[in-house]
């Protein structure tokens, strides 16, 4: 059965939801599923904007066939060819061999690399500023390299103000009928998944998102709809989400608050983390969030690290190093380019505590623009009353640095 929704006048969402995939990119858990968004414009010419993951191809075809009726598909615009959007291109070409495919030079190159059979079809290569008219609608193509792959572009419909934004402004989470961000309580139910999507998938490329935001800034008053490739469509309060993207891509915290990430083998480092959390709350800092790195997927740790201003790393010493799962979390922060945070450290070691110095070295040398507070809590096996002053000093240092 087809499942489509009208976006505006002659534009339709023809994508699909996926609740079967457990790990996005085979790494990030998506307990709320994900949507692959594609859009069909019924102008004098018919135009499909992007396709869907192979697993959702059948739904896409039913949707497109339903809306086209007897009409041919004239154009296929590919803003982003990564297989979660491009895997159904070949099937579209098989069904509508006369369709003209519009994309960037690099996108066609990647399609061939992935083995998509595109040659023999009409391929229209576009670059920054090129335009195409489909009848009533004229669109402009805007390069968006590294948001999220180098071949990406976005397409702006100057007739109705629709921005097909590719991966930008996307989110994890299946739509389940609710297409528009104003049909859900986005700030309550969606923002965490939107942040987790952006920071883990495109977080590394903040400067490229900034470039795209600058381009969008020049036509901000003309943008009426943002149609991303995942998650809800935006038609109201666009500034709310653009502001979030601006903060995330500048690596600026959304909130003053403390994330305490602990790595604990027998519960003693955890107890120290909890003692610090309680101290902070006692001193009036209650935006405190405690995570066990061993049972929190790193994508959530990354997302919280982007949200909050302060990060406390509390780790046992393991094989004379940082606990491996904590090290993995730090490697993700490095890979995703997180910057501009204040760190505090708690180390634990029963005979040779090393994790404090090693975490300090990692933050100083591997991450950018970070501050590490001088006060450090160092414990031998477990936190005892003789360390009460050190705990107090650490909590005071964190509170002071938040003023
Ligand atoms: Fe949703 Fe970069 O693909």
mmCIF file of C-alpha atoms and ligand atoms in Angstrom:
data_model
loop_
_atom_site.group_PDB
_atom_site.id
_atom_site.type_symbol
_atom_site.label_atom_id
_atom_site.label_comp_id
_atom_site.label_asym_id
_atom_site.label_seq_id
_atom_site.Cartn_x
_atom_site.Cartn_y
_atom_site.Cartn_z
ATOM 1 C CA UNK A 1 0.000 0.000 0.000
ATOM 2 C CA UNK A 2 1.298 3.449 -0.858
ATOM 3 C CA UNK A 3 2.025 5.819 2.018
ATOM 4 C CA UNK A 4 2.557 9.419 0.967
ATOM 5 C CA UNK A 5 2.047 12.860 2.434
ATOM 6 C CA UNK A 6 1.573 16.211 0.846
ATOM 7 C CA UNK A 7 4.321 18.688 1.741
ATOM 8 C CA UNK A 8 2.968 21.676 -0.147
ATOM 9 C CA UNK A 9 0.802 22.097 -3.275
ATOM 10 C CA UNK A 10 2.426 19.801 -5.811
ATOM 11 C CA UNK A 11 5.220 18.359 -3.638
ATOM 12 C CA UNK A 12 4.878 15.021 -1.824
ATOM 13 C CA UNK A 13 6.871 13.007 0.677
ATOM 14 C CA UNK A 14 7.329 9.561 -0.870
ATOM 15 C CA UNK A 15 9.917 8.109 1.526
ATOM 16 C CA UNK A 16 9.702 5.270 4.024
ATOM 17 C CA UNK A 17 10.193 4.472 7.690
ATOM 18 C CA UNK A 18 12.484 1.757 8.962
ATOM 19 C CA UNK A 19 11.981 0.092 12.355
ATOM 20 C CA UNK A 20 13.909 -3.028 11.402
ATOM 21 C CA UNK A 21 17.384 -1.581 11.207
ATOM 22 C CA UNK A 22 19.073 -1.802 14.606
ATOM 23 C CA UNK A 23 22.302 0.004 13.890
ATOM 24 C CA UNK A 24 22.494 3.026 11.576
ATOM 25 C CA UNK A 25 25.713 2.810 9.565
ATOM 26 C CA UNK A 26 26.048 -0.523 11.401
ATOM 27 C CA UNK A 27 27.252 1.362 14.491
ATOM 28 C CA UNK A 28 24.624 3.707 15.992
ATOM 29 C CA UNK A 29 21.566 2.216 17.771
ATOM 30 C CA UNK A 30 18.250 3.605 16.519
ATOM 31 C CA UNK A 31 15.607 2.338 18.958
ATOM 32 C CA UNK A 32 13.072 4.802 17.483
ATOM 33 C CA UNK A 33 13.881 3.766 13.916
ATOM 34 C CA UNK A 34 14.772 6.103 11.086
ATOM 35 C CA UNK A 35 13.102 7.542 8.014
ATOM 36 C CA UNK A 36 14.546 7.729 4.525
ATOM 37 C CA UNK A 37 12.929 10.763 2.961
ATOM 38 C CA UNK A 38 12.385 11.205 -0.764
ATOM 39 C CA UNK A 39 10.147 13.816 -2.380
ATOM 40 C CA UNK A 40 8.174 13.892 -5.615
ATOM 41 C CA UNK A 41 7.311 17.127 -7.425
ATOM 42 C CA UNK A 42 4.431 16.998 -9.896
ATOM 43 C CA UNK A 43 5.076 20.008 -12.113
ATOM 44 C CA UNK A 44 4.882 20.098 -15.928
ATOM 45 C CA UNK A 45 7.740 17.680 -15.504
ATOM 46 C CA UNK A 46 7.785 15.100 -12.728
ATOM 47 C CA UNK A 47 10.806 15.146 -10.458
ATOM 48 C CA UNK A 48 11.943 12.706 -7.764
ATOM 49 C CA UNK A 49 14.339 14.182 -5.213
ATOM 50 C CA UNK A 50 16.600 11.409 -3.912
ATOM 51 C CA UNK A 51 15.688 7.767 -3.318
ATOM 52 C CA UNK A 52 15.783 5.511 -0.227
ATOM 53 C CA UNK A 53 17.744 2.675 1.310
ATOM 54 C CA UNK A 54 17.462 -0.606 -0.580
ATOM 55 C CA UNK A 55 15.428 -2.121 2.264
ATOM 56 C CA UNK A 56 12.711 0.506 1.671
ATOM 57 C CA UNK A 57 12.802 0.510 -2.143
ATOM 58 C CA UNK A 58 9.499 -1.263 -2.588
ATOM 59 C CA UNK A 59 7.673 1.343 -0.517
ATOM 60 C CA UNK A 60 9.266 4.138 -2.534
ATOM 61 C CA UNK A 61 8.201 2.536 -5.803
ATOM 62 C CA UNK A 62 4.612 2.077 -4.621
ATOM 63 C CA UNK A 63 4.506 5.696 -3.504
ATOM 64 C CA UNK A 64 5.939 7.090 -6.729
ATOM 65 C CA UNK A 65 3.810 4.868 -8.968
ATOM 66 C CA UNK A 66 0.678 5.864 -7.064
ATOM 67 C CA UNK A 67 1.299 9.590 -7.514
ATOM 68 C CA UNK A 68 2.557 9.416 -11.088
ATOM 69 C CA UNK A 69 -0.392 7.384 -12.373
ATOM 70 C CA UNK A 70 0.127 7.298 -16.115
ATOM 71 C CA UNK A 71 2.733 10.031 -16.162
ATOM 72 C CA UNK A 72 6.400 9.260 -16.779
ATOM 73 C CA UNK A 73 9.127 10.152 -14.310
ATOM 74 C CA UNK A 74 11.097 12.890 -16.039
ATOM 75 C CA UNK A 75 13.874 13.779 -13.608
ATOM 76 C CA UNK A 76 15.708 12.247 -10.658
ATOM 77 C CA UNK A 77 17.690 14.743 -8.567
ATOM 78 C CA UNK A 78 20.289 13.116 -6.328
ATOM 79 C CA UNK A 79 21.448 15.460 -3.597
ATOM 80 C CA UNK A 80 23.353 12.751 -1.721
ATOM 81 C CA UNK A 81 24.177 9.350 -3.153
ATOM 82 C CA UNK A 82 25.223 7.551 0.060
ATOM 83 C CA UNK A 83 23.477 4.163 -0.109
ATOM 84 C CA UNK A 84 20.898 4.988 2.592
ATOM 85 C CA UNK A 85 19.528 7.398 -0.048
ATOM 86 C CA UNK A 86 21.054 6.258 -3.318
ATOM 87 C CA UNK A 87 20.672 2.480 -3.194
ATOM 88 C CA UNK A 88 17.378 2.584 -5.091
ATOM 89 C CA UNK A 89 18.687 4.674 -8.002
ATOM 90 C CA UNK A 90 19.226 1.631 -10.206
ATOM 91 C CA UNK A 91 15.692 0.389 -9.597
ATOM 92 C CA UNK A 92 14.327 3.795 -10.603
ATOM 93 C CA UNK A 93 16.430 3.650 -13.774
ATOM 94 C CA UNK A 94 15.113 0.167 -14.554
ATOM 95 C CA UNK A 95 11.488 1.269 -14.161
ATOM 96 C CA UNK A 96 11.851 4.654 -15.863
ATOM 97 C CA UNK A 97 14.841 4.298 -18.225
ATOM 98 C CA UNK A 98 14.149 7.687 -19.842
ATOM 99 C CA UNK A 99 14.515 9.584 -16.558
ATOM 100 C CA UNK A 100 17.191 12.272 -16.578
ATOM 101 C CA UNK A 101 19.456 12.055 -13.543
ATOM 102 C CA UNK A 102 20.733 15.347 -12.099
ATOM 103 C CA UNK A 103 23.651 15.304 -9.677
ATOM 104 C CA UNK A 104 27.237 16.433 -9.146
ATOM 105 C CA UNK A 105 30.313 15.149 -10.940
ATOM 106 C CA UNK A 106 31.600 13.477 -7.787
ATOM 107 C CA UNK A 107 28.225 11.899 -7.132
ATOM 108 C CA UNK A 108 28.243 10.190 -10.528
ATOM 109 C CA UNK A 109 31.806 9.077 -9.847
ATOM 110 C CA UNK A 110 30.764 7.535 -6.517
ATOM 111 C CA UNK A 111 27.714 5.862 -8.117
ATOM 112 C CA UNK A 112 30.061 4.094 -10.524
ATOM 113 C CA UNK A 113 32.414 3.202 -7.668
ATOM 114 C CA UNK A 114 29.520 1.589 -5.820
ATOM 115 C CA UNK A 115 28.624 -0.316 -8.977
ATOM 116 C CA UNK A 116 25.361 1.498 -9.769
ATOM 117 C CA UNK A 117 24.551 0.906 -13.464
ATOM 118 C CA UNK A 118 23.978 4.504 -14.532
ATOM 119 C CA UNK A 119 25.838 4.701 -17.833
ATOM 120 C CA UNK A 120 23.610 4.641 -20.883
ATOM 121 C CA UNK A 121 21.113 6.883 -19.106
ATOM 122 C CA UNK A 122 20.924 10.663 -19.474
ATOM 123 C CA UNK A 123 23.096 12.155 -16.747
ATOM 124 C CA UNK A 124 23.087 15.907 -16.124
ATOM 125 C CA UNK A 125 26.075 17.134 -14.156
ATOM 126 C CA UNK A 126 25.413 20.292 -12.138
ATOM 127 C CA UNK A 127 27.562 22.560 -10.033
ATOM 128 C CA UNK A 128 27.119 25.455 -7.615
ATOM 129 C CA UNK A 129 24.603 27.998 -8.873
ATOM 130 C CA UNK A 130 23.254 25.980 -11.808
ATOM 131 C CA UNK A 131 19.499 26.121 -12.241
ATOM 132 C CA UNK A 132 16.852 23.895 -13.797
ATOM 133 C CA UNK A 133 13.243 24.638 -14.614
ATOM 134 C CA UNK A 134 10.598 21.912 -14.428
ATOM 135 C CA UNK A 135 7.629 24.071 -15.491
ATOM 136 C CA UNK A 136 6.330 26.363 -12.769
ATOM 137 C CA UNK A 137 9.238 25.475 -10.500
ATOM 138 C CA UNK A 138 12.844 26.541 -10.903
ATOM 139 C CA UNK A 139 15.499 25.109 -8.652
ATOM 140 C CA UNK A 140 19.053 26.155 -7.855
ATOM 141 C CA UNK A 141 21.741 23.660 -6.953
ATOM 142 C CA UNK A 142 24.087 24.504 -4.096
ATOM 143 C CA UNK A 143 27.254 22.559 -3.348
ATOM 144 C CA UNK A 144 27.370 21.128 0.186
ATOM 145 C CA UNK A 145 30.645 19.186 0.273
ATOM 146 C CA UNK A 146 31.244 17.138 3.440
ATOM 147 C CA UNK A 147 27.672 17.575 4.625
ATOM 148 C CA UNK A 148 28.061 14.685 4.856
ATOM 149 C CA UNK A 149 30.092 13.249 1.953
ATOM 150 C CA UNK A 150 32.129 15.244 -0.555
ATOM 151 C CA UNK A 151 29.665 14.775 -3.411
ATOM 152 C CA UNK A 152 26.678 16.244 -1.540
ATOM 153 C CA UNK A 153 24.607 19.179 -2.717
ATOM 154 C CA UNK A 154 21.356 20.767 -1.608
ATOM 155 C CA UNK A 155 18.617 22.007 -3.920
ATOM 156 C CA UNK A 156 16.566 25.143 -3.392
ATOM 157 C CA UNK A 157 13.221 25.573 -5.133
ATOM 158 C CA UNK A 158 12.947 29.312 -5.703
ATOM 159 C CA UNK A 159 9.267 29.007 -6.628
ATOM 160 C CA UNK A 160 7.939 27.628 -3.331
ATOM 161 C CA UNK A 161 10.890 28.152 -0.967
ATOM 162 C CA UNK A 162 11.573 24.458 -0.382
ATOM 163 C CA UNK A 163 15.122 23.590 0.573
ATOM 164 C CA UNK A 164 16.008 19.949 -0.082
ATOM 165 C CA UNK A 165 18.743 19.886 2.516
ATOM 166 C CA UNK A 166 20.177 16.365 2.107
ATOM 167 C CA UNK A 167 21.607 15.078 5.420
ATOM 168 C CA UNK A 168 21.584 18.571 6.942
ATOM 169 C CA UNK A 169 18.722 19.172 9.394
ATOM 170 C CA UNK A 170 18.083 15.442 9.628
ATOM 171 C CA UNK A 171 17.354 13.275 12.636
ATOM 172 C CA UNK A 172 17.195 9.671 13.766
ATOM 173 C CA UNK A 173 13.652 8.487 14.519
ATOM 174 C CA UNK A 174 10.927 7.108 12.249
ATOM 175 C CA UNK A 175 8.190 9.567 11.298
ATOM 176 C CA UNK A 176 5.324 7.130 11.870
ATOM 177 C CA UNK A 177 2.870 9.365 10.062
ATOM 178 C CA UNK A 178 3.938 12.685 11.529
ATOM 179 C CA UNK A 179 5.791 14.366 8.674
ATOM 180 C CA UNK A 180 6.193 17.880 10.042
ATOM 181 C CA UNK A 181 8.255 18.968 13.039
ATOM 182 C CA UNK A 182 5.232 21.007 14.189
ATOM 183 C CA UNK A 183 3.158 17.809 14.402
ATOM 184 C CA UNK A 184 5.363 16.488 17.219
ATOM 185 C CA UNK A 185 6.783 17.909 20.423
ATOM 186 C CA UNK A 186 10.220 18.234 18.872
ATOM 187 C CA UNK A 187 11.964 19.812 21.841
ATOM 188 C CA UNK A 188 10.691 17.091 24.149
ATOM 189 C CA UNK A 189 10.647 13.983 21.963
ATOM 190 C CA UNK A 190 13.055 14.555 19.065
ATOM 191 C CA UNK A 191 15.891 16.901 19.939
ATOM 192 C CA UNK A 192 18.059 14.229 21.593
ATOM 193 C CA UNK A 193 17.874 11.999 18.534
ATOM 194 C CA UNK A 194 18.444 14.964 16.223
ATOM 195 C CA UNK A 195 21.551 15.921 18.194
ATOM 196 C CA UNK A 196 22.768 12.326 18.319
ATOM 197 C CA UNK A 197 22.297 12.053 14.554
ATOM 198 C CA UNK A 198 24.062 15.273 13.676
ATOM 199 C CA UNK A 199 26.951 15.010 16.141
ATOM 200 C CA UNK A 200 27.783 11.385 15.371
ATOM 201 C CA UNK A 201 27.205 11.432 11.623
ATOM 202 C CA UNK A 202 28.341 14.890 10.560
ATOM 203 C CA UNK A 203 29.931 16.248 13.779
ATOM 204 C CA UNK A 204 33.416 16.071 12.335
ATOM 205 C CA UNK A 205 32.465 18.482 9.562
ATOM 206 C CA UNK A 206 31.325 21.467 11.617
ATOM 207 C CA UNK A 207 33.182 24.018 9.450
ATOM 208 C CA UNK A 208 31.451 22.642 6.330
ATOM 209 C CA UNK A 209 28.052 22.932 8.027
ATOM 210 C CA UNK A 210 28.981 26.507 8.890
ATOM 211 C CA UNK A 211 29.708 27.201 5.209
ATOM 212 C CA UNK A 212 26.312 25.789 4.248
ATOM 213 C CA UNK A 213 24.598 27.848 6.969
ATOM 214 C CA UNK A 214 26.300 30.967 5.606
ATOM 215 C CA UNK A 215 24.972 30.230 2.130
ATOM 216 C CA UNK A 216 21.511 29.561 3.577
ATOM 217 C CA UNK A 217 21.782 32.805 5.548
ATOM 218 C CA UNK A 218 21.764 34.821 2.328
ATOM 219 C CA UNK A 219 18.328 33.439 1.364
ATOM 220 C CA UNK A 220 16.946 32.814 4.843
ATOM 221 C CA UNK A 221 13.830 34.926 4.255
ATOM 222 C CA UNK A 222 13.019 32.858 1.154
ATOM 223 C CA UNK A 223 13.287 29.438 2.830
ATOM 224 C CA UNK A 224 9.778 28.281 3.732
ATOM 225 C CA UNK A 225 10.333 24.538 4.091
ATOM 226 C CA UNK A 226 13.348 22.448 4.987
ATOM 227 C CA UNK A 227 13.053 18.924 3.611
ATOM 228 C CA UNK A 228 15.878 16.751 4.966
ATOM 229 C CA UNK A 229 16.675 13.162 4.022
ATOM 230 C CA UNK A 230 15.925 11.854 7.542
ATOM 231 C CA UNK A 231 13.384 12.958 10.143
ATOM 232 C CA UNK A 232 10.695 15.643 10.128
ATOM 233 C CA UNK A 233 10.124 18.388 7.552
ATOM 234 C CA UNK A 234 10.330 21.948 8.892
ATOM 235 C CA UNK A 235 7.757 24.575 7.910
ATOM 236 C CA UNK A 236 7.467 26.539 11.201
ATOM 237 C CA UNK A 237 9.997 27.917 13.638
ATOM 238 C CA UNK A 238 12.909 27.165 11.318
ATOM 239 C CA UNK A 239 15.132 29.422 13.417
ATOM 240 C CA UNK A 240 14.917 27.038 16.393
ATOM 241 C CA UNK A 241 16.555 24.206 14.481
ATOM 242 C CA UNK A 242 18.964 26.396 12.506
ATOM 243 C CA UNK A 243 20.205 27.790 15.827
ATOM 244 C CA UNK A 244 20.825 24.245 17.139
ATOM 245 C CA UNK A 245 22.774 23.395 13.989
ATOM 246 C CA UNK A 246 24.769 26.586 14.336
ATOM 247 C CA UNK A 247 25.763 25.721 17.922
ATOM 248 C CA UNK A 248 26.590 22.073 17.198
ATOM 249 C CA UNK A 249 28.678 22.932 14.156
ATOM 250 C CA UNK A 250 30.590 25.639 16.043
ATOM 251 C CA UNK A 251 31.189 23.128 18.889
ATOM 252 C CA UNK A 252 29.510 25.493 21.295
ATOM 253 C CA UNK A 253 27.694 23.859 24.250
ATOM 254 C CA UNK A 254 23.915 24.172 24.269
ATOM 255 C CA UNK A 255 23.755 24.259 28.063
ATOM 256 C CA UNK A 256 25.888 24.931 31.082
ATOM 257 C CA UNK A 257 25.964 21.567 32.746
ATOM 258 C CA UNK A 258 28.169 18.689 33.801
ATOM 259 C CA UNK A 259 28.450 15.271 32.234
ATOM 260 C CA UNK A 260 30.230 12.738 34.435
ATOM 261 C CA UNK A 261 31.415 9.788 32.373
ATOM 262 C CA UNK A 262 32.792 6.997 34.513
ATOM 263 C CA UNK A 263 34.600 3.735 33.866
ATOM 264 C CA UNK A 264 34.328 1.461 36.870
ATOM 265 C CA UNK A 265 35.189 -2.231 37.369
ATOM 266 C CA UNK A 266 33.810 -2.934 40.843
ATOM 267 C CA UNK A 267 31.701 0.122 41.557
ATOM 268 C CA UNK A 268 34.296 2.208 43.397
ATOM 269 C CA UNK A 269 34.981 4.703 40.606
ATOM 270 C CA UNK A 270 31.229 4.848 40.093
ATOM 271 C CA UNK A 271 30.829 5.704 43.796
ATOM 272 C CA UNK A 272 33.320 8.559 43.382
ATOM 273 C CA UNK A 273 31.390 9.815 40.335
ATOM 274 C CA UNK A 274 28.163 9.723 42.324
ATOM 275 C CA UNK A 275 29.786 11.499 45.276
ATOM 276 C CA UNK A 276 30.927 14.289 42.954
ATOM 277 C CA UNK A 277 27.469 14.528 41.365
ATOM 278 C CA UNK A 278 25.898 14.901 44.804
ATOM 279 C CA UNK A 279 28.448 17.546 45.820
ATOM 280 C CA UNK A 280 27.763 19.555 42.672
ATOM 281 C CA UNK A 281 24.030 19.454 43.286
ATOM 282 C CA UNK A 282 24.584 20.450 46.913
ATOM 283 C CA UNK A 283 26.465 23.483 45.618
ATOM 284 C CA UNK A 284 23.600 24.439 43.324
ATOM 285 C CA UNK A 285 24.742 22.919 40.016
ATOM 286 C CA UNK A 286 21.944 20.485 39.279
ATOM 287 C CA UNK A 287 22.281 20.119 35.506
ATOM 288 C CA UNK A 288 24.416 17.044 36.162
ATOM 289 C CA UNK A 289 24.294 13.818 34.130
ATOM 290 C CA UNK A 290 26.103 10.620 35.101
ATOM 291 C CA UNK A 291 26.940 7.914 32.524
ATOM 292 C CA UNK A 292 28.614 4.525 32.787
ATOM 293 C CA UNK A 293 30.747 4.327 29.633
ATOM 294 C CA UNK A 294 30.523 0.518 29.742
ATOM 295 C CA UNK A 295 26.775 0.380 29.295
ATOM 296 C CA UNK A 296 26.026 3.612 27.444
ATOM 297 C CA UNK A 297 26.480 3.441 23.690
ATOM 298 C CA UNK A 298 29.180 5.857 22.662
ATOM 299 C CA UNK A 299 26.807 7.703 20.295
ATOM 300 C CA UNK A 300 24.834 8.869 23.359
ATOM 301 C CA UNK A 301 28.050 9.867 25.150
ATOM 302 C CA UNK A 302 29.103 11.906 22.124
ATOM 303 C CA UNK A 303 25.722 13.598 21.899
ATOM 304 C CA UNK A 304 25.776 14.559 25.588
ATOM 305 C CA UNK A 305 29.334 15.848 25.194
ATOM 306 C CA UNK A 306 28.087 18.205 22.480
ATOM 307 C CA UNK A 307 25.150 19.308 24.657
ATOM 308 C CA UNK A 308 26.954 20.149 27.886
ATOM 309 C CA UNK A 309 29.732 22.576 28.786
ATOM 310 C CA UNK A 310 31.660 20.447 31.301
ATOM 311 C CA UNK A 311 32.858 16.852 31.139
ATOM 312 C CA UNK A 312 34.256 14.894 34.083
ATOM 313 C CA UNK A 313 36.219 11.804 33.115
ATOM 314 C CA UNK A 314 36.426 9.247 35.923
ATOM 315 C CA UNK A 315 38.441 6.172 35.033
ATOM 316 C CA UNK A 316 40.150 3.220 36.595
ATOM 317 C CA UNK A 317 43.661 2.379 35.448
ATOM 318 C CA UNK A 318 43.590 -0.723 33.261
ATOM 319 C CA UNK A 319 46.719 -2.452 31.958
ATOM 320 C CA UNK A 320 48.557 0.703 33.043
ATOM 321 C CA UNK A 321 46.336 2.700 30.669
ATOM 322 C CA UNK A 322 42.954 4.361 30.404
ATOM 323 C CA UNK A 323 40.064 1.882 30.700
ATOM 324 C CA UNK A 324 39.533 0.720 27.081
ATOM 325 C CA UNK A 325 35.883 1.781 26.823
ATOM 326 C CA UNK A 326 36.739 5.247 28.181
ATOM 327 C CA UNK A 327 39.581 5.447 25.676
ATOM 328 C CA UNK A 328 37.166 4.533 22.888
ATOM 329 C CA UNK A 329 34.829 7.352 23.973
ATOM 330 C CA UNK A 330 37.747 9.814 23.918
ATOM 331 C CA UNK A 331 38.743 8.592 20.454
ATOM 332 C CA UNK A 332 35.209 9.337 19.254
ATOM 333 C CA UNK A 333 35.425 12.878 20.647
ATOM 334 C CA UNK A 334 38.679 13.322 18.758
ATOM 335 C CA UNK A 335 37.266 11.865 15.536
ATOM 336 C CA UNK A 336 34.191 14.077 15.755
ATOM 337 C CA UNK A 337 36.258 17.192 16.430
ATOM 338 C CA UNK A 338 34.570 18.246 19.686
ATOM 339 C CA UNK A 339 36.077 21.482 21.025
ATOM 340 C CA UNK A 340 35.616 24.198 23.644
ATOM 341 C CA UNK A 341 34.781 22.142 26.717
ATOM 342 C CA UNK A 342 36.064 22.185 30.307
ATOM 343 C CA UNK A 343 37.271 18.851 31.646
ATOM 344 C CA UNK A 344 37.853 17.582 35.178
ATOM 345 C CA UNK A 345 39.479 14.276 36.073
ATOM 346 C CA UNK A 346 39.020 11.480 38.594
ATOM 347 C CA UNK A 347 41.524 8.644 38.460
ATOM 348 C CA UNK A 348 41.562 5.335 40.264
ATOM 349 C CA UNK A 349 44.380 2.798 40.557
ATOM 350 C CA UNK A 350 45.109 0.198 43.193
ATOM 351 C CA UNK A 351 48.888 0.086 42.786
ATOM 352 C CA UNK A 352 49.903 2.320 39.864
ATOM 353 C CA UNK A 353 47.270 4.972 39.090
ATOM 354 C CA UNK A 354 48.021 6.202 35.587
ATOM 355 C CA UNK A 355 44.656 7.031 34.060
ATOM 356 C CA UNK A 356 44.639 10.648 35.294
ATOM 357 C CA UNK A 357 47.892 11.616 33.604
ATOM 358 C CA UNK A 358 46.971 9.692 30.478
ATOM 359 C CA UNK A 359 43.513 11.301 30.194
ATOM 360 C CA UNK A 360 45.073 14.718 30.768
ATOM 361 C CA UNK A 361 47.606 14.023 28.003
ATOM 362 C CA UNK A 362 44.848 12.847 25.665
ATOM 363 C CA UNK A 363 42.699 15.917 26.239
ATOM 364 C CA UNK A 364 45.686 18.289 26.000
ATOM 365 C CA UNK A 365 47.285 16.746 22.950
ATOM 366 C CA UNK A 366 44.535 15.026 20.973
ATOM 367 C CA UNK A 367 41.557 17.359 21.411
ATOM 368 C CA UNK A 368 41.311 21.021 20.426
ATOM 369 C CA UNK A 369 40.624 24.101 22.546
ATOM 370 C CA UNK A 370 39.929 22.208 25.756
ATOM 371 C CA UNK A 371 40.577 23.281 29.335
ATOM 372 C CA UNK A 372 41.480 20.748 32.025
ATOM 373 C CA UNK A 373 40.970 21.911 35.599
ATOM 374 C CA UNK A 374 44.043 21.566 37.838
ATOM 375 C CA UNK A 375 42.142 19.998 40.717
ATOM 376 C CA UNK A 376 42.096 16.248 40.276
ATOM 377 C CA UNK A 377 40.669 13.547 42.503
ATOM 378 C CA UNK A 378 43.033 10.602 42.727
ATOM 379 C CA UNK A 379 41.843 7.519 44.585
ATOM 380 C CA UNK A 380 43.476 4.237 45.494
ATOM 381 C CA UNK A 381 40.919 1.447 44.973
ATOM 382 C CA UNK A 382 38.038 3.293 46.649
ATOM 383 C CA UNK A 383 37.064 6.758 47.812
ATOM 384 C CA UNK A 384 37.461 7.211 51.589
ATOM 385 C CA UNK A 385 36.835 10.050 54.018
ATOM 386 C CA UNK A 386 40.490 11.146 53.838
ATOM 387 C CA UNK A 387 39.760 12.379 50.317
ATOM 388 C CA UNK A 388 36.814 14.548 51.349
ATOM 389 C CA UNK A 389 38.831 17.753 50.946
ATOM 390 C CA UNK A 390 39.992 16.768 47.428
ATOM 391 C CA UNK A 391 36.417 15.940 46.432
ATOM 392 C CA UNK A 392 35.259 19.290 47.808
ATOM 393 C CA UNK A 393 38.031 21.126 45.965
ATOM 394 C CA UNK A 394 37.181 19.407 42.684
ATOM 395 C CA UNK A 395 33.491 20.282 43.015
ATOM 396 C CA UNK A 396 34.404 23.894 43.905
ATOM 397 C CA UNK A 397 36.707 24.155 40.878
ATOM 398 C CA UNK A 398 33.947 22.935 38.561
ATOM 399 C CA UNK A 399 31.380 25.302 40.044
ATOM 400 C CA UNK A 400 33.796 28.229 39.829
ATOM 401 C CA UNK A 401 34.623 27.471 36.187
ATOM 402 C CA UNK A 402 30.895 27.611 35.385
ATOM 403 C CA UNK A 403 30.453 31.165 36.665
HETATM 404 FE FE1 LIG B 1 21.767 9.770 5.357
HETATM 405 FE FE2 LIG B 1 25.017 10.679 4.605
HETATM 406 O O1 LIG B 1 23.414 9.704 4.440
#
